XYZ file of C-alpha atoms in Angstrom:
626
model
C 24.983 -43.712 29.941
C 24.841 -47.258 28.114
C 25.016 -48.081 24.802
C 24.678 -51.874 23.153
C 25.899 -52.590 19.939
C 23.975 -55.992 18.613
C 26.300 -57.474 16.127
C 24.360 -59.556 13.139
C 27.778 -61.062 11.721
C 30.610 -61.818 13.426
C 32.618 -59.256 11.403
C 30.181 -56.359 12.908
C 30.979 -57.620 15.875
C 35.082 -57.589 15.419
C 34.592 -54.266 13.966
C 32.824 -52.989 17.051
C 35.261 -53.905 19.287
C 38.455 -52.483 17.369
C 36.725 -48.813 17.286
C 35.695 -48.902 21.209
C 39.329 -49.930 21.904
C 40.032 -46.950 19.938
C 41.118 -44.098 22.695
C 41.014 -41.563 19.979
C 37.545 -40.916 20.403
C 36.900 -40.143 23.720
C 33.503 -41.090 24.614
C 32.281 -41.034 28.237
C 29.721 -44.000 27.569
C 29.768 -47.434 29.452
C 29.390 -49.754 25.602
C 28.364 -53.351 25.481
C 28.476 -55.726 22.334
C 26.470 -58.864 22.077
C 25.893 -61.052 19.107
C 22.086 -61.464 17.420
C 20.761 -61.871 14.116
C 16.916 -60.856 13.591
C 14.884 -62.833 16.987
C 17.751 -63.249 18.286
C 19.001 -59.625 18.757
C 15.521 -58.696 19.816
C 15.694 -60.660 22.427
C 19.483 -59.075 23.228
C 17.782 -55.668 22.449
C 14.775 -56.958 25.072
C 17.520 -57.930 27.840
C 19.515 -54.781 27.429
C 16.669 -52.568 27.922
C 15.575 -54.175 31.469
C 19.455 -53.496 32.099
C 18.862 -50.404 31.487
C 20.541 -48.813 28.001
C 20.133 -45.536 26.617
C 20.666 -46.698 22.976
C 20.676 -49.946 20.602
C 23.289 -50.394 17.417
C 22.499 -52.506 14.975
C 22.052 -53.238 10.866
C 20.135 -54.268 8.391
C 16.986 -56.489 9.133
C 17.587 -56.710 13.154
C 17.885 -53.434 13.306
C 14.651 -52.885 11.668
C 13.176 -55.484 13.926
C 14.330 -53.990 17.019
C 13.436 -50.609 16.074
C 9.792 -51.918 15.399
C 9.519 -53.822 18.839
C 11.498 -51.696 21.389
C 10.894 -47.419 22.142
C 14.893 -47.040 22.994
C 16.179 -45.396 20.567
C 17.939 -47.414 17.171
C 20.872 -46.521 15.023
C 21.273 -48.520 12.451
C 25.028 -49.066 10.867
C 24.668 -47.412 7.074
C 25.906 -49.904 4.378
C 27.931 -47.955 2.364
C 29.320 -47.774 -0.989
C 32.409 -48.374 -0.048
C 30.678 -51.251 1.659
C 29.971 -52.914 -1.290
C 32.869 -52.358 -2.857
C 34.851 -54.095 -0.140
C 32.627 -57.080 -0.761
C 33.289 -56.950 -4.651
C 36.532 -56.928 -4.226
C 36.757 -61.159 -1.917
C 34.759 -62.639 -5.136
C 37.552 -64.972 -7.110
C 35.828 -64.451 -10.511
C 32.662 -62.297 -11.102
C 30.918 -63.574 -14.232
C 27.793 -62.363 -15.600
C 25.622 -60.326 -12.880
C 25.780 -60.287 -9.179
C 22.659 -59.809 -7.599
C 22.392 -58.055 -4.114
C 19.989 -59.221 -1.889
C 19.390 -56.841 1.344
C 16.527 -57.126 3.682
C 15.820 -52.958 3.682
C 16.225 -50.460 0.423
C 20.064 -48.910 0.439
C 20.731 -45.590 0.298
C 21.839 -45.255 -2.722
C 20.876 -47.504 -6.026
C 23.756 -50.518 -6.146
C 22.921 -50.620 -9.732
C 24.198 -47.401 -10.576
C 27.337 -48.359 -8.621
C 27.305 -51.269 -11.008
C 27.618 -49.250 -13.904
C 30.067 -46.811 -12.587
C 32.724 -49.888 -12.140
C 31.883 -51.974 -14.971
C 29.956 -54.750 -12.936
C 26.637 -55.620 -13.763
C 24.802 -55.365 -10.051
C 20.722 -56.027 -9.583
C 19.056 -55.340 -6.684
C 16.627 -58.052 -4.820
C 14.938 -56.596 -2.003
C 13.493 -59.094 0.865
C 9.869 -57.087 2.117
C 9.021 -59.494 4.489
C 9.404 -63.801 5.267
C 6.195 -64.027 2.870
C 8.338 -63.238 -0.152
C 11.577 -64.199 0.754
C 11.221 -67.647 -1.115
C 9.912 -65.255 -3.823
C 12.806 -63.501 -4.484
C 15.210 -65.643 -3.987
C 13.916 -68.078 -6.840
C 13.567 -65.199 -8.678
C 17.346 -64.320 -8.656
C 18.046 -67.848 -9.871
C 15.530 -67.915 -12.782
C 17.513 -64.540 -13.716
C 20.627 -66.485 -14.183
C 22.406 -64.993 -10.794
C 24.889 -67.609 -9.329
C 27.172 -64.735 -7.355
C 25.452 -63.066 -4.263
C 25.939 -60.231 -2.005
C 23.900 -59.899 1.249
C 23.383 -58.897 4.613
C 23.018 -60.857 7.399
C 20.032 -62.435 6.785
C 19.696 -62.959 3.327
C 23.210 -64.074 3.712
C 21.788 -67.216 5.490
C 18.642 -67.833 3.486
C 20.713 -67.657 0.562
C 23.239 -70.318 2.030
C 20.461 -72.810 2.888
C 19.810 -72.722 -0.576
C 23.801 -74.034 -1.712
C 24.117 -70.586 -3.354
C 27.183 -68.811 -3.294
C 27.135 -65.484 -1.317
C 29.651 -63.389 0.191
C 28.474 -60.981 3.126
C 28.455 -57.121 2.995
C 30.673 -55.963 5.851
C 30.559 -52.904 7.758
C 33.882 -50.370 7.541
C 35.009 -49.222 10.737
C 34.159 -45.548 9.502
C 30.573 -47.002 9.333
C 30.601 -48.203 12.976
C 32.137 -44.879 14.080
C 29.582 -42.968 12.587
C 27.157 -45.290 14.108
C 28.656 -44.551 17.351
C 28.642 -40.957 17.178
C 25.088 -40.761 16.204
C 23.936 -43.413 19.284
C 26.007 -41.045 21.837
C 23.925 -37.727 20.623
C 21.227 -39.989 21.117
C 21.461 -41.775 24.465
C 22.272 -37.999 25.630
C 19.487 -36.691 24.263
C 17.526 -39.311 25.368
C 19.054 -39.250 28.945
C 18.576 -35.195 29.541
C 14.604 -35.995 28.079
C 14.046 -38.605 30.727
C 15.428 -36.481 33.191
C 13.729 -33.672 32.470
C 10.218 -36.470 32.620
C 11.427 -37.523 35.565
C 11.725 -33.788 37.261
C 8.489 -33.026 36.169
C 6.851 -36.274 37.150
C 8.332 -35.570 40.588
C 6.873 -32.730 41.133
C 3.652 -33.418 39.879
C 3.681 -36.911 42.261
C 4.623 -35.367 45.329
C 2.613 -31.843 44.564
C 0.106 -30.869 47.538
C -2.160 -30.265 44.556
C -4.408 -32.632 42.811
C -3.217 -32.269 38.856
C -5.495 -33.487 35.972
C -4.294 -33.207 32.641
C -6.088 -34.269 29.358
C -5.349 -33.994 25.977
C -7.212 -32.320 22.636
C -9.479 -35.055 22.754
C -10.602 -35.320 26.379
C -8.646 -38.271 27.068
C -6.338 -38.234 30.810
C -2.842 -38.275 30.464
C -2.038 -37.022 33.849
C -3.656 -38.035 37.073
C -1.135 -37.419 40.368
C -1.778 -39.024 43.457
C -3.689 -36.578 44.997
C -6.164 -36.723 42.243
C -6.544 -39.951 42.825
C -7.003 -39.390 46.667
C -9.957 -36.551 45.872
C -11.557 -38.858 43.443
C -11.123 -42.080 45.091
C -9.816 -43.448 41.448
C -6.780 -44.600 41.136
C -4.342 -43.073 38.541
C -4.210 -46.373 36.030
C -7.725 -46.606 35.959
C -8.099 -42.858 34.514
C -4.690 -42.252 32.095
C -6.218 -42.725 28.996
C -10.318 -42.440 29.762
C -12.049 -40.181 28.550
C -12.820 -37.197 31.389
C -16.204 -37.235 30.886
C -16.345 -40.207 32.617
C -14.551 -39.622 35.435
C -16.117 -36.302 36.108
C -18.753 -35.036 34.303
C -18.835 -31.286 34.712
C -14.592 -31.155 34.989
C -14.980 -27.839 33.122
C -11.703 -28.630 31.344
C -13.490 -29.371 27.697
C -14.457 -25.839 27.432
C -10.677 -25.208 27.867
C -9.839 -27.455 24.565
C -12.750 -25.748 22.782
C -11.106 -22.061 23.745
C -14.515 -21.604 24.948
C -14.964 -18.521 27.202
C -15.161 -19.717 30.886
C -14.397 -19.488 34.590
C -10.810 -20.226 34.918
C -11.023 -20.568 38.781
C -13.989 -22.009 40.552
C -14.792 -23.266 44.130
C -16.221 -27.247 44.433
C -17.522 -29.379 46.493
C -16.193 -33.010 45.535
C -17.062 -35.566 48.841
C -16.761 -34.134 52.689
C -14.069 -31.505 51.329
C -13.949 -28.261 49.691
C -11.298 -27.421 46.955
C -10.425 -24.592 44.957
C -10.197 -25.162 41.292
C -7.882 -23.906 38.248
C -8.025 -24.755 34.474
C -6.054 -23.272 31.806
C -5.218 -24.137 27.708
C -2.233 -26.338 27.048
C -0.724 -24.329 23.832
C 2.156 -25.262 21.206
C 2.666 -22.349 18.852
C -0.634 -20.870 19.619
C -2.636 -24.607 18.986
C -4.528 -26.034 21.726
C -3.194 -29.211 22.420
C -4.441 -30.071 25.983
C -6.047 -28.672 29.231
C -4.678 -29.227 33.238
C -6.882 -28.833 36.085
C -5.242 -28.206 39.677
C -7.138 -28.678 42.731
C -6.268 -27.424 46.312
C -7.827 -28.362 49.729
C -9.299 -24.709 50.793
C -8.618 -26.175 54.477
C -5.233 -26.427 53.667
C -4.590 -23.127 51.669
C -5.972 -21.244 55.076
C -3.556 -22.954 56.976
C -0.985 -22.122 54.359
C -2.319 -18.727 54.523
C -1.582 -18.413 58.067
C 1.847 -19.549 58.340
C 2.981 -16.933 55.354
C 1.043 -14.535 57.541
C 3.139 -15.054 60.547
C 5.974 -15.904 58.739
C 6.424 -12.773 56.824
C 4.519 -10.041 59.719
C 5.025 -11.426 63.016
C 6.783 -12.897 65.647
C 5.865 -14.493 69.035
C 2.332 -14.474 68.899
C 2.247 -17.398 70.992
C 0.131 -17.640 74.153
C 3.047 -17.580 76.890
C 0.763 -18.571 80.273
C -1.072 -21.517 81.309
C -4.136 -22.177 83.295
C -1.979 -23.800 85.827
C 0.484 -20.583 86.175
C -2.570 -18.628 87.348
C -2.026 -18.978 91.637
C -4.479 -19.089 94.063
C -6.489 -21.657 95.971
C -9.166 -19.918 96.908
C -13.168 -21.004 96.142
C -13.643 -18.003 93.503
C -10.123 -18.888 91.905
C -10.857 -22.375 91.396
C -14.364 -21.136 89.964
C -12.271 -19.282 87.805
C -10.401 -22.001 86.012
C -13.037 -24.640 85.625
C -15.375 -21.945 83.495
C -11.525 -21.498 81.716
C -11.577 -25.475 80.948
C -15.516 -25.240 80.361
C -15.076 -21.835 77.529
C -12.068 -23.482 76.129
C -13.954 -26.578 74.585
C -16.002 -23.985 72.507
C -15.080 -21.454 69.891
C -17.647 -18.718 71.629
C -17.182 -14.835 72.146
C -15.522 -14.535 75.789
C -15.845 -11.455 78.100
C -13.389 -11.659 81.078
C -14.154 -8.503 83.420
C -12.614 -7.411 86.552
C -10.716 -4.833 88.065
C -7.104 -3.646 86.497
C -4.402 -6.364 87.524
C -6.923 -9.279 88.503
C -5.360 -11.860 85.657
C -7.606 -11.180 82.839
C -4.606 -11.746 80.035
C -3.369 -14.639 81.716
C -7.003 -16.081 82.116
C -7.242 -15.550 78.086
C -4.076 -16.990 77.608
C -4.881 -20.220 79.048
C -8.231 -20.267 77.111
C -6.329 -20.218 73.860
C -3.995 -22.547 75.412
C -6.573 -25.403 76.050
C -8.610 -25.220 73.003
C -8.297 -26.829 69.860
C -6.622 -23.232 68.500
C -3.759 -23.758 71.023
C -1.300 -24.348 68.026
C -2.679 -21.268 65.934
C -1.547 -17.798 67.363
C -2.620 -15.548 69.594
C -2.447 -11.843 69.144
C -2.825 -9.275 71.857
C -3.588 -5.839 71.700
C -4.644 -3.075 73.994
C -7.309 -1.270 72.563
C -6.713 1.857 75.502
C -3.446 1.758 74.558
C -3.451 3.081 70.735
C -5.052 6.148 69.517
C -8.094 5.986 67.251
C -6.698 5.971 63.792
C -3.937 3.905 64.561
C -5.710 1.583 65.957
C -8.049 1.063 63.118
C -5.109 0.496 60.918
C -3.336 -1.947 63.391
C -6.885 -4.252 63.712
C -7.733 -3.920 60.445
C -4.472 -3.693 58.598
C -3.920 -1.134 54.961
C -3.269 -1.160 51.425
C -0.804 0.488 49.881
C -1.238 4.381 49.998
C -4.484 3.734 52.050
C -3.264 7.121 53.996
C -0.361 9.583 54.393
C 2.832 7.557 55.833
C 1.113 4.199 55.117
C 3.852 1.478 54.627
C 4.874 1.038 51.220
C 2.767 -2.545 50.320
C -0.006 -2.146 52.959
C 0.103 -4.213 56.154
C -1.976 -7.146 57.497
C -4.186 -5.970 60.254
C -4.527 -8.133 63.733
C -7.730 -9.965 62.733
C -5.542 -11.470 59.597
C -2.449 -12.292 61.365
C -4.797 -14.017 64.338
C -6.641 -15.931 61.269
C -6.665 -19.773 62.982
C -6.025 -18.971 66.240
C -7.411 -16.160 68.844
C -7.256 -12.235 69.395
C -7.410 -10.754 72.929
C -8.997 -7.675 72.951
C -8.153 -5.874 76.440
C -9.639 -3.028 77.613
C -12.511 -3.529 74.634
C -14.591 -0.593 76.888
C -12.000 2.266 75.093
C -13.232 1.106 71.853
C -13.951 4.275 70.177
C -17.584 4.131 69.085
C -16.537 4.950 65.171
C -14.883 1.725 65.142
C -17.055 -0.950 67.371
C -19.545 -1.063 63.520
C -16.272 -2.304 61.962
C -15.443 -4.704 65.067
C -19.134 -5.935 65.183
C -19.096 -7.026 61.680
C -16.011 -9.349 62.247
C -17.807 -10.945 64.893
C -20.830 -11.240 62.811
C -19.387 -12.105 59.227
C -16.061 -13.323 60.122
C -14.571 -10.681 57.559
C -12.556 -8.520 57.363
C -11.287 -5.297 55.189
C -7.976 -3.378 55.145
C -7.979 0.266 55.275
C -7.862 1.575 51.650
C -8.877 -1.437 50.470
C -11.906 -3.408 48.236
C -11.301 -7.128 48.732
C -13.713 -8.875 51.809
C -10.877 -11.393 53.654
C -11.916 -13.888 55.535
C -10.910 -15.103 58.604
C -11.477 -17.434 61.228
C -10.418 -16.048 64.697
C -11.955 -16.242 68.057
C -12.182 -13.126 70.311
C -11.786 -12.716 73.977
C -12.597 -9.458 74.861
C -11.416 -8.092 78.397
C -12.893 -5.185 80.155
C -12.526 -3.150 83.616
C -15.710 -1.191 83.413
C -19.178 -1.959 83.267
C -20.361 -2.128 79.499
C -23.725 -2.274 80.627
C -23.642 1.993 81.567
C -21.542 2.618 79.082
C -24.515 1.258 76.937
C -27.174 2.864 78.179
C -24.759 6.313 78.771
C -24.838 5.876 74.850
C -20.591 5.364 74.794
C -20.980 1.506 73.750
C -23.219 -0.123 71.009
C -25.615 -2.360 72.664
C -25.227 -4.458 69.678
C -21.643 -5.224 70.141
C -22.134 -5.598 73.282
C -24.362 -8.506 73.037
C -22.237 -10.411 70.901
C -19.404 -10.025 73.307
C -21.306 -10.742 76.629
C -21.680 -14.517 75.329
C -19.698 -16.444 78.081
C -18.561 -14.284 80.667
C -15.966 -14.794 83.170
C -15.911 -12.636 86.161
C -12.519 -12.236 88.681
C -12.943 -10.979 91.565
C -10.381 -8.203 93.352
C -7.761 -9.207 95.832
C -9.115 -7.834 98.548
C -12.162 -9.865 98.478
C -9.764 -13.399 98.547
C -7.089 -12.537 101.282
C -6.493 -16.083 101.394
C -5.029 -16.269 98.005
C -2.420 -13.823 99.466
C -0.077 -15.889 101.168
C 0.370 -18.089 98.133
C 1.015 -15.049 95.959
C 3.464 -13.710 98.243
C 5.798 -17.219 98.264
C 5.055 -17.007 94.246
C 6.855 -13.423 94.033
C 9.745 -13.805 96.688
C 10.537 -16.780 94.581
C 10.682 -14.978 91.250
C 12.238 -11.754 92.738
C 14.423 -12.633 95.231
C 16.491 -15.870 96.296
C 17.697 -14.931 99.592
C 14.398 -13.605 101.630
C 13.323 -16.694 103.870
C 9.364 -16.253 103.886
C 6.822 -13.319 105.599
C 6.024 -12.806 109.369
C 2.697 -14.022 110.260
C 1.581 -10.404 111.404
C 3.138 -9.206 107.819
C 0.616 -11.907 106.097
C -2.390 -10.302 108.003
C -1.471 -6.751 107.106
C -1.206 -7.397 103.635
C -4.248 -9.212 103.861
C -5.949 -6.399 105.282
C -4.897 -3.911 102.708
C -7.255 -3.088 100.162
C -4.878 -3.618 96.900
C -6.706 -1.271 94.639
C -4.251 -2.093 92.207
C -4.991 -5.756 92.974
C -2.125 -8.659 92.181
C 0.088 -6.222 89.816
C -0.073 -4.251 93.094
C 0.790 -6.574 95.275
C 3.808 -8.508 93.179
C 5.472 -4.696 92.839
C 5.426 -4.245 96.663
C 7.244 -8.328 97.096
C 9.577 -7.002 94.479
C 10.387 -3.907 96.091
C 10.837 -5.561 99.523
C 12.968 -8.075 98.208
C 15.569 -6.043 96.947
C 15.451 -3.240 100.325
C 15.142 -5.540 103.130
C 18.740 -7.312 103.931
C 17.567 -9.633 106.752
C 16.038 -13.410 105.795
C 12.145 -12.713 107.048
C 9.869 -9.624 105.892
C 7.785 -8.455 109.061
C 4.999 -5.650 109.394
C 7.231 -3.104 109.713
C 8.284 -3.448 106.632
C 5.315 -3.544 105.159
C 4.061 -0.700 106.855
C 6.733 1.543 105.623
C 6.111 0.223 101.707
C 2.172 0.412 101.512
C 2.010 3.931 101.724
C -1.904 4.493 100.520
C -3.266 6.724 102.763
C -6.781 5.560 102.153
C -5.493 2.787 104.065
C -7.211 2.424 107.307
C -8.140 -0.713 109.319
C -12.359 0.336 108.907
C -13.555 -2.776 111.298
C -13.441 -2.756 115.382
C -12.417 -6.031 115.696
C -8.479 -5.789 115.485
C -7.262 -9.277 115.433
C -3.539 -8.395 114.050
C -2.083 -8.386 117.302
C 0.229 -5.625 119.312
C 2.283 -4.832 116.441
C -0.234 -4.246 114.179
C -2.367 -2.232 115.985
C 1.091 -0.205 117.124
C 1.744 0.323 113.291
C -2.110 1.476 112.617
C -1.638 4.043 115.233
C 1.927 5.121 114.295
C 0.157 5.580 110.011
C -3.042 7.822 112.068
C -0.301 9.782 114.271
C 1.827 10.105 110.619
C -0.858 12.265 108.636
C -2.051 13.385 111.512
C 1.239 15.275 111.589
C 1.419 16.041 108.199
C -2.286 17.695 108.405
C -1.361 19.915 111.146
C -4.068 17.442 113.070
C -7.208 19.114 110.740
C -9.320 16.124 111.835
C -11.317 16.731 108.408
C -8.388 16.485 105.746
C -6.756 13.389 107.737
C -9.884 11.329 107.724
C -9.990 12.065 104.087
C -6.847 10.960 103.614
C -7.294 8.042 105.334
C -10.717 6.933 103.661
C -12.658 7.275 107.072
C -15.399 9.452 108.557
C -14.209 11.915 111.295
C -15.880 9.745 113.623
C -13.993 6.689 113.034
C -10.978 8.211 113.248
C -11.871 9.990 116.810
C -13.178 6.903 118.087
C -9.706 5.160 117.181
C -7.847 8.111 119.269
C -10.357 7.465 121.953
C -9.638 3.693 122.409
C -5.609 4.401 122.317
C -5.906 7.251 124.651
C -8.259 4.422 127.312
C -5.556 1.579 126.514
């Protein structure tokens, strides 16, 4: 901290300098003096407060001056009456009365001093320059001729040939001065920092603050304020609020009026949500504050605490460009992916178990403006009813028996900004698609247990393996729900009706699974491409995974394949074999198999194999001719 000492008299000044050389004291404070007497040590006083100083010293006159011109605190050196006494005591000869002329009232009455020693003393006090002159002649028409004075009555006094001796300061004077500047300047320092914390805060708050005072009038306007009002924060300290914004609401809170604390606005393009309270000091209303917070931003506040505090990884992990094949329906695919992406619509992806229907709705969160939101999962076949009620909707606290202690966010909440994948939507139990309807319909949502509506803004893609439509009209699926799900629709087809895609998949999986399997005969590629893949690509991708870790040699051929797709529905239906000699050989070899195995009972065998009995005696017929 700094402290400046502003010496009127050059004996102030001495003084000043003998106590800071003092080490007895001990003070921690950087201390400056400087010479000035009245304008002159305001303008000192006016230098040392750009340097920055925590605290002026001065006396007398100047520091009356300084104190009236500058807000930094002033201490003002005490004349004492020991003081006076020490100024008695350099006059040669006192005869008849001494007058003392001061520019400010002592603390005590020099008069009675007077008395007390036996020296006749009268007091002339200076008010202002109007009546210096005044007083002065005064003094001389009362017979004075010996003077005592400060520093600037010292002077005047001078100019007029009178004689005057000056009233110096003791050092226990300038001590005490000291001491009482140091409590000051700390005072003064822990205040400002304190001003500065909380002007800080309020500056860089997210919040728009508004502050007035028991008269209306702005004292606080942060930069956000002046961002939502388009005013800038000079123009409104000190204005009154009403004209800044007429129905502010924050009046009522100086009047203790009963009102809405919290409100909702419209102010420009934007929406914010508003709070006023009282400003009291020992149970007075002195003030109101008003803060104001972008609702767009408290949602996205919202949901990072929500998957801050009750999730992890809900991240879409698959993009459109992970999803392999080549073929015409695939590429149809994608480019209604890239088309349903640019929208925030109701999806409905349907196709058999294993076609790609997750990864198809994680690359529609993936390329839509969402993509940075999250994306929660869940398979509604997977969870019983009441669980997963509580697990879509979240509960309160004691919402049911075992219920976490707290409650729990449900899916919609934690997906709020971002997208939920409903798989398998056609297990819905019918008790819950009401609840699921009016989340697509209101955008709301409430917890299990509890009474408060929650908003949230989520997109659903809804993914299904059955055909809604009969479950509709067989009365297991609200036809409701079902038309606000079948909005876009996106349709995959099964494996087995784009063989081509096939070989691609195949080089896909060796490369994830294995690293030392070469590639796939040629005849291998056809039988797999003949093979009906009821389980479709999850089918297909756990036969490559199995082959890659049983077969030891570089390239996978039918025979391998033959011995790992062991669906006995499996059964080359067409007449035209194009395969070639091995293929047909291992067709014949599968027949002959469960053939065996069915004691040849012609009946269970073309069962089995997912043929009539005439098929499968016209295939013995041809082998028995070849």
């Amino acid at each position: 901290m700094n402290i400046t000492i502003i010496a009127p008299q050059e004996g102030i000044y001495n003084t000043a300098h003998e106590v800071l050389k003092s080490e007895k004291f001990g003070w921690q404070e950087n201390f400056e003096v400087v010479m000035g007497d009245l304008e002159a040590g305001l303008e000192q006083a006016c230098l040392a407060a750009k340097r920055g100083t925590d605290a002026i010293i001065s006396r007398g006159g100047t520091a009356t001056l300084i104190a009236r011109h500058i807000s930094i605190p002033v201490v003002e050196i005490q004349v004492t009456a020991f003081d006076v006494l020490q100024s008695l005591k350099c006059i040669d000869a006192i005869s008849g009365i001494v007058g003392v002329v001061f520019a400010r009232r002592f603390l005590f009455e020099c008069e009675k001093l007077g008395k007390l020693i036996g020296i006749p003393i009268r007091e002339y006090l200076i008010e202002n320059e109007t009546n210096q002159q005044a007083i002065i002649q005064q003094a001389i028409d009362e017979g004075i001729t010996t003077f005592l004075g400060d520093g600037y009555s010292v002077n005047l006094l001078r100019q007029q040939g009178l004689k005057v001796y000056p009233i110096e300061s003791s050092t226990d004077a300038v001590v005490k001065a000291v001491n009482e500047a140091v409590i000051l300047a700390r005072v003064r320092r822990r205040e400002q920092e304190k001003a500065e914390l909380f002007r800080t805060i309020i500056d860089f708050s997210a919040e728009g603050i508004v502050a007035i005072d028991n008269r209306g009038y702005v004292t606080t306007f942060n930069p956000v304020a002046e961002q939502i009002f388009q005013i800038s924060s000079s123009d409104a300290v000190g204005r009154y609020i009403g004209e800044l914004v007429p129905d502010d609401k924050l009046r009522a809170s100086l009047a203790g009026e009963e009102c809405d604390n919290e409100d909702v606005k419209h102010i420009g393009d934007r929406i914010y949500a508003i709070k006023r309270i009282s400003i009291k000091v020992n149970g007075e209303i002195v003030g109101a504050i008003a803060n104001l917070q972008d609702v767009t931003q408290l949602q996205r506040f919202e949901q990072v605490v929500r998957q801050k505090l009750n999730s992890k990884g809900l991240v879409a992990k698959f993009q459109l460009e992970q999803v392999i094949g080549s073929s015409q329906a695939v590429q149809d695919a994608k480019e209604r992916v890239r088309q349903y992406a640019a929208t925030d619509t109701t999806v409905l992806i349907t196709g058999e178990s294993g076609t790609g229907k997750e990864r198809m709705a994680h690359s529609i969160h993936n390329l839509s403006s969402r993509k940075k939101g999250p994306f929660v999962a869940v398979n509604c076949a997977a969870l019983p009813e009441n669980l997963l009620e509580s697990e879509l909707f979240g509960y309160e606290d004691g919402a049911f028996t075992g219920a976490k202690k707290g409650g729990k966010p449900g899916l919609f909440e934690l997906a709020h900004g971002g997208t939920i994948f409903l798989d398998e939507i056609g297990e819905t139990p019918l008790s819950l698609q009401a609840r699921l309807l009016r989340v697509l319909q209101e955008k709301e949502t409430m917890r299990l247990g509890g009474d408060k509506i929650i908003p949230v803004d989520v997109r659903v893609v809804a993914a299904t393996n059955q055909e809604l439509r009969k479950l509709v009209d067989q009365k297991e699926f609200r036809e409701d729900l079902y038309y606000r799900l079948d909005v876009l629709r996106l349709h995959l087809p099964p494996l087995r009706e784009r063989p081509e895609d096939i070989p691609e998949l195949v080089r896909h999986f060796l490369k994830k699974h294995s690293g030392k399997i070469i590639g796939v005969t040629d005849a291998a590629i056809l039988l797999l491409q003949r093979y009906p893949w009821h389980g479709n690509i999850r089918e297909l991708e756990n036969v490559i995974e199995r082959l890659a870790l049983l077969v030891k040699k570089q390239m996978i051929d039918e025979k391998d394949i033959g011995r790992e797709l062991c669906d006995e529905r499996f059964l080359l239906k067409n007449d035209s074999v194009t395969s070639g000699d091995n293929l047909n050989l291992w067709e014949r070899q599968k027949i002959e198999q469960i053939l065996l195995e069915e004691r040849y009972n012609y009946t269970r065998a073309a069962k089995r194999l997912g043929v009539s009995r005439t098929t499968l005696w016209r295939k013995l017929k041809e082998w028995a001719q070849a």
